Coordinates of N, CA, C and O in Angstrom, one line a residue:
M1 N 4.7 -15.1 -12.6 CA 5.5 -16.4 -13.4 C 4.9 -17.0 -14.0 O 5.2 -17.3 -14.8
P2 N 3.8 -17.7 -13.9 CA 3.2 -18.5 -14.2 C 2.9 -18.7 -15.2 O 2.9 -19.6 -16.5
E3 N 2.3 -17.1 -15.5 CA 1.4 -16.9 -16.5 C 2.9 -16.0 -17.7 O 2.1 -15.4 -18.5
C4 N 4.1 -16.1 -17.0 CA 5.3 -15.7 -18.1 C 4.9 -15.8 -19.0 O 4.8 -17.6 -19.6
P5 N 5.1 -15.0 -20.8 CA 5.5 -16.4 -22.1 C 7.1 -16.9 -21.8 O 7.5 -16.3 -21.1
S6 N 6.5 -17.7 -22.7 CA 7.7 -18.9 -22.4 C 8.9 -18.4 -23.6 O 10.0 -18.7 -23.9
L7 N 8.6 -17.3 -24.2 CA 10.8 -16.3 -24.5 C 11.0 -16.5 -23.3 O 10.8 -16.0 -22.4
E8 N 12.2 -16.7 -23.5 CA 13.7 -16.5 -22.7 C 13.6 -15.0 -22.4 O 14.2 -14.8 -21.2
E9 N 12.9 -13.9 -23.3 CA 13.5 -12.5 -22.3 C 12.3 -12.7 -20.9 O 13.0 -12.0 -20.2
G10 N 11.4 -13.5 -21.4 CA 10.2 -13.7 -20.2 C 10.9 -13.7 -18.5 O 10.5 -13.9 -18.1
H11 N 11.9 -14.8 -19.3 CA 12.5 -15.5 -18.3 C 13.6 -14.4 -17.3 O 13.6 -15.0 -16.3
V12 N 14.1 -13.9 -18.0 CA 14.9 -13.5 -18.0 C 14.7 -12.3 -17.0 O 15.3 -11.8 -16.2
F13 N 13.7 -11.8 -17.7 CA 13.4 -10.3 -16.1 C 12.2 -11.0 -15.9 O 12.9 -10.2 -14.0
T14 N 11.6 -12.4 -15.1 CA 11.5 -12.5 -14.2 C 12.2 -13.0 -12.9 O 12.6 -13.0 -11.2
D15 N 13.0 -13.5 -13.7 CA 14.6 -13.9 -12.9 C 15.4 -12.8 -12.4 O 15.7 -12.6 -11.0
Y16 N 15.0 -11.4 -13.0 CA 15.6 -10.1 -12.7 C 14.5 -10.1 -11.3 O 15.4 -9.7 -10.4
L17 N 13.5 -9.9 -11.4 CA 12.9 -9.8 -10.4 C 13.1 -10.1 -8.7 O 13.0 -9.3 -8.5
V18 N 12.8 -11.6 -9.2 CA 13.0 -12.2 -8.1 C 14.8 -11.8 -7.3 O 14.8 -11.4 -6.4
S19 N 16.0 -12.2 -8.2 CA 17.1 -12.0 -7.1 C 17.0 -10.5 -6.5 O 17.6 -10.1 -5.7
T20 N 16.0 -9.3 -7.7 CA 16.7 -8.3 -7.2 C 15.8 -7.7 -6.1 O 15.7 -7.0 -5.4
Y21 N 14.1 -8.2 -6.2 CA 13.5 -7.8 -5.3 C 13.1 -8.3 -4.4 O 12.1 -8.7 -4.3
Y22 N 13.6 -9.4 -4.0 CA 13.1 -10.4 -3.4 C 12.9 -10.7 -1.5 O 13.3 -9.7 -0.7
I23 N 12.1 -10.5 -1.7 CA 11.4 -10.2 -0.3 C 10.7 -11.7 0.6 O 9.9 -12.7 -0.2
P24 N 11.3 -11.3 1.6 CA 10.3 -12.9 3.0 C 9.4 -13.2 3.5 O 8.7 -12.2 3.2
P25 N 9.4 -14.5 3.3 CA 7.2 -14.4 4.4 C 7.8 -13.6 4.8 O 6.7 -13.1 5.1
D26 N 8.2 -13.8 5.6 CA 8.2 -13.6 7.1 C 9.0 -11.8 7.3 O 9.5 -11.4 8.2
A27 N 8.6 -11.0 5.9 CA 8.9 -9.9 6.5 C 8.6 -9.1 7.1 O 6.7 -9.1 6.8
L28 N 8.5 -8.1 7.5 CA 8.2 -6.8 8.4 C 6.4 -6.0 7.3 O 5.8 -6.0 8.1
F29 N 7.3 -6.2 6.5 CA 5.3 -5.1 5.5 C 5.6 -6.1 4.3 O 6.0 -6.0 3.4
P30 N 5.6 -7.6 4.7 CA 5.2 -8.3 3.5 C 4.2 -8.2 2.4 O 3.6 -6.9 2.9
P31 N 4.2 -8.3 1.3 CA 3.4 -8.3 0.0 C 1.8 -7.8 0.4 O 1.6 -7.1 -0.2
Y32 N 1.4 -8.9 0.8 CA -0.3 -8.9 0.6 C -1.1 -7.4 1.4 O -2.2 -6.9 1.4
L33 N 0.1 -7.0 2.6 CA -0.3 -5.9 3.2 C -0.7 -4.9 2.1 O -0.8 -3.3 2.0
W34 N 1.1 -4.7 1.1 CA 1.1 -3.3 0.1 C 0.8 -3.2 -1.8 O 0.6 -2.4 -2.3
A35 N 1.1 -5.1 -1.8 CA 1.2 -5.4 -3.4 C -0.8 -5.5 -3.6 O -0.8 -7.0 -3.9
Q36 N -1.7 -4.4 -3.9 CA -3.2 -4.6 -4.1 C -3.5 -3.3 -4.6 O -3.6 -2.3 -4.0
E37 N -4.9 -3.1 -5.5 CA -5.2 -2.4 -5.7 C -5.8 -1.1 -4.9 O -6.5 -2.4 -3.4
P38 N -5.7 -0.2 -4.7 CA -6.0 0.7 -3.4 C -7.8 1.0 -2.9 O -8.6 0.7 -4.6
S39 N -8.2 1.1 -2.6 CA -9.8 0.7 -2.3 C -10.8 1.7 -1.5 O -11.3 1.8 -2.2
V40 N -9.5 2.7 -1.0 CA -10.4 4.2 -0.8 C -10.7 4.3 -1.5 O -11.6 5.7 -2.4
N41 N -9.6 5.1 -2.8 CA -9.7 5.9 -4.2 C -9.2 5.0 -4.8 O -8.1 5.3 -5.4
P42 N -10.1 4.7 -5.5 CA -9.7 4.1 -6.7 C -9.2 4.3 -8.6 O -8.8 3.9 -9.7
R43 N -8.8 5.7 -8.4 CA -8.5 6.2 -9.2 C -7.3 6.5 -9.4 O -6.2 6.5 -11.2
T44 N -6.5 5.7 -9.0 CA -5.2 5.8 -9.6 C -4.9 4.5 -8.8 O -4.7 3.9 -8.2
N45 N -3.8 3.6 -9.4 CA -3.4 2.0 -9.1 C -1.6 2.4 -7.9 O -1.7 1.7 -7.1
N46 N -2.2 3.4 -7.4 CA -0.5 3.5 -6.9 C -1.1 3.8 -5.1 O -1.9 4.9 -4.9
G47 N -0.5 2.9 -4.6 CA -1.2 2.9 -3.3 C -1.0 4.3 -1.9 O -1.9 5.1 -2.2
P48 N 0.3 4.9 -2.6 CA 0.9 5.9 -1.3 C 0.0 7.4 -2.2 O -0.5 8.3 -1.6
E49 N 0.2 7.4 -3.7 CA -0.3 8.7 -4.2 C -2.8 8.1 -3.1 O -2.9 9.6 -3.3
S50 N -2.6 6.8 -4.0 CA -3.8 7.2 -2.9 C -4.4 8.0 -1.6 O -5.8 8.4 -1.0
F51 N -3.5 7.0 -0.9 CA -3.4 7.5 0.8 C -3.9 9.3 0.6 O -3.6 9.8 1.8
H52 N -2.4 9.8 -0.4 CA -2.0 10.9 0.0 C -4.0 12.1 -0.3 O -3.4 12.7 0.3
R53 N -4.1 11.6 -1.5 CA -4.8 12.1 -2.0 C -6.2 11.7 -0.9 O -6.9 13.4 -0.1
T54 N -6.6 11.4 -0.3 CA -8.0 10.8 0.4 C -7.5 11.7 1.7 O -8.8 12.3 2.2
Y55 N -6.1 12.1 2.5 CA -5.4 12.2 3.2 C -5.8 13.8 3.2 O -6.3 14.3 4.0
N56 N -5.3 14.2 2.1 CA -5.0 15.5 2.0 C -6.6 16.0 1.6 O -7.0 17.4 1.9
G57 N -7.0 15.3 1.6 CA -8.8 15.7 1.3 C -9.6 16.2 2.1 O -11.3 17.0 2.2
Q58 N -9.2 15.8 3.6 CA -9.5 16.0 5.0 C -9.3 17.1 5.6 O -10.2 18.1 6.5
F59 N -8.8 18.5 4.3 CA -8.3 19.2 5.8 C -9.4 20.5 4.4 O -9.1 20.1 3.1
Y60 N -9.6 21.1 4.6 CA -9.7 22.7 4.6 C -8.9 23.7 3.9 O -10.2 25.1 3.8
S61 N -8.5 23.4 4.5 CA -7.3 24.9 5.0 C -5.9 23.9 4.3 O -5.6 23.7 4.5
P62 N -5.0 25.4 3.7 CA -3.7 24.7 3.9 C -2.2 24.7 5.6 O -1.6 23.9 5.4
H63 N -3.2 25.4 6.0 CA -2.2 25.7 7.5 C -4.4 25.2 8.7 O -4.0 26.6 9.0
P64 N -3.9 24.1 8.1 CA -5.4 23.7 10.0 C -4.5 23.6 11.1 O -4.2 23.8 11.5
P65 N -5.7 23.9 11.9 CA -5.4 23.6 13.7 C -4.9 22.9 13.5 O -5.0 21.9 13.3
T66 N -3.7 22.9 15.3 CA -3.0 21.5 15.1 C -3.9 20.9 15.3 O -3.8 19.5 15.6
H67 N -4.7 20.9 16.1 CA -6.0 19.8 16.8 C -6.7 19.0 15.8 O -7.4 18.5 15.8
V68 N -7.2 20.0 14.6 CA -7.9 19.2 13.8 C -6.0 18.2 12.9 O -7.1 17.1 12.9
M69 N -5.3 18.4 12.9 CA -4.4 17.7 12.9 C -4.0 16.6 13.1 O -4.4 15.3 12.6
I70 N -4.2 16.8 14.4 CA -3.9 15.4 15.4 C -5.1 14.7 15.4 O -4.9 13.2 15.4
S71 N -6.4 16.0 15.1 CA -7.3 14.1 14.8 C -7.6 13.7 13.8 O -7.9 12.5 14.2
V72 N -6.8 14.4 12.9 CA -7.5 13.7 11.5 C -6.7 12.7 11.3 O -6.8 11.4 11.0
L73 N -4.9 12.6 12.3 CA -4.2 11.7 12.0 C -4.4 10.6 13.3 O -4.2 8.9 13.0
K74 N -5.1 10.6 14.3 CA -5.4 9.4 15.0 C -6.9 8.7 14.2 O -7.1 7.4 14.4
E75 N -7.3 10.1 13.6 CA -8.7 8.7 13.0 C -8.5 8.1 12.0 O -8.4 6.7 11.5
T76 N -7.3 8.3 11.0 CA -6.7 7.6 10.1 C -5.9 6.3 10.3 O -5.5 5.9 10.3
Q77 N -4.9 7.1 11.7 CA -4.5 5.7 12.2 C -4.9 4.3 12.3 O -4.9 2.9 12.2
A78 N -5.9 4.4 13.3 CA -7.5 3.9 13.7 C -8.0 3.2 12.2 O -8.2 1.5 12.4
Q79 N -8.3 4.0 11.2 CA -8.4 3.0 9.5 C -7.5 2.2 10.0 O -7.9 1.5 9.0
N80 N -6.5 2.8 9.3 CA -4.9 1.9 8.8 C -5.4 0.7 9.8 O -5.0 -0.6 8.9
L81 N -5.2 0.6 11.0 CA -5.1 -0.4 12.0 C -6.0 -1.6 11.5 O -6.1 -2.9 11.8
T82 N -7.1 -1.1 11.6 CA -8.5 -1.7 11.5 C -8.2 -2.7 10.0 O -8.3 -3.4 9.8
I83 N -8.1 -2.1 9.2 CA -7.8 -2.3 7.6 C -6.6 -3.3 7.7 O -6.7 -4.6 7.6
I84 N -5.2 -3.1 8.3 CA -4.0 -4.2 8.5 C -4.7 -5.6 9.3 O -3.9 -6.3 9.3
N85 N -5.4 -4.9 10.6 CA -5.5 -6.9 10.2 C -6.5 -6.9 10.2 O -6.7 -8.7 10.5
S86 N -7.7 -6.3 9.7 CA -8.3 -7.2 8.7 C -7.9 -7.9 7.8 O -8.3 -9.4 7.8
I87 N -6.8 -7.6 7.2 CA -5.5 -8.3 6.2 C -5.4 -9.2 6.6 O -6.0 -10.4 5.8
K88 N -4.9 -9.1 8.0 CA -4.3 -10.2 8.9 C -4.8 -11.3 9.0 O -4.5 -12.7 8.5
N89 N -5.9 -11.0 9.6 CA -7.3 -12.3 9.4 C -7.7 -13.1 8.3 O -8.3 -14.0 8.8
N90 N -7.3 -12.1 7.7 CA -8.5 -12.9 6.2 C -7.8 -13.4 5.5 O -7.4 -14.4 4.5
F91 N -6.1 -13.1 5.9 CA -4.7 -14.0 4.9 C -4.8 -15.3 5.0 O -4.5 -15.9 6.7
V92 N -4.1 -16.4 3.9 CA -4.3 -17.4 4.0 C -2.9 -17.5 3.7 O -2.9 -17.2 2.3
T93 N -1.6 -18.2 4.4 CA -0.8 -18.1 3.4 C -0.4 -20.1 2.5 O -0.8 -20.8 3.0

């Protein structure tokens, strides 16, 4: 918002964003966890799309065996927890 042009339309738009999409600092999923450029697959700026592209790329058939899927899910969970913890530890409020 500090970089918003001093046009009245710009202020109306930023006021709308703040009032409509206000996220309190103590939210369960604060913006510093999800509002950033994806680092795993930089072909998109859409985090969920990046995650699904990477996740789907780990399977070599349309219907993988159950043990393979469980293994990939566990690995994905461990990677995501590591990333979330490192973000939390490095985040300065």
